[in-house]
Amino acid sequence: MPEILAIITAANDAYRAFVASEPDREIKVAVGNAVRFLAADLTSAAGLVAATREG
């Protein structure tokens, strides 16, 4: 699903901008983990949608 991939891309772009602001390491790690989990969940959702559409 292109919409889901666009959300993942936007989250990764926002994370890179966040990292560029040089946050504390602990906060950077926490936000990085959240972005990775979001991307994984959305990737799973995209797979489910694709499987459902295939029948």
Tab-separated table of C-alpha atoms in Angstrom, residues 34-55:
chain	number	residue	atom	x	y	z
A	34	ALA	CA	9.205	3.940	18.727
A	35	VAL	CA	9.804	4.748	15.060
A	36	ARG	CA	11.106	1.227	14.401
A	37	PHE	CA	8.082	-0.322	16.124
A	38	LEU	CA	5.759	1.955	14.157
A	39	ALA	CA	7.424	0.962	10.898
A	40	ALA	CA	7.216	-2.734	11.818
A	41	ASP	CA	3.541	-2.462	12.758
A	42	LEU	CA	2.696	-0.581	9.581
A	43	THR	CA	4.631	-3.082	7.482
A	44	SER	CA	2.617	-5.878	9.096
A	45	ALA	CA	-0.595	-3.964	8.431
A	46	ALA	CA	0.374	-3.522	4.783
A	47	GLY	CA	0.991	-7.258	4.517
A	48	LEU	CA	-2.373	-8.010	6.070
A	49	VAL	CA	-4.128	-5.612	3.711
A	50	ALA	CA	-2.375	-7.169	0.729
A	51	ALA	CA	-3.276	-10.689	1.837
A	52	THR	CA	-6.893	-9.690	2.416
A	53	ARG	CA	-7.154	-8.115	-1.001
A	54	GLU	CA	-5.696	-11.191	-2.673
A	55	GLY	CA	-8.543	-13.187	-1.307
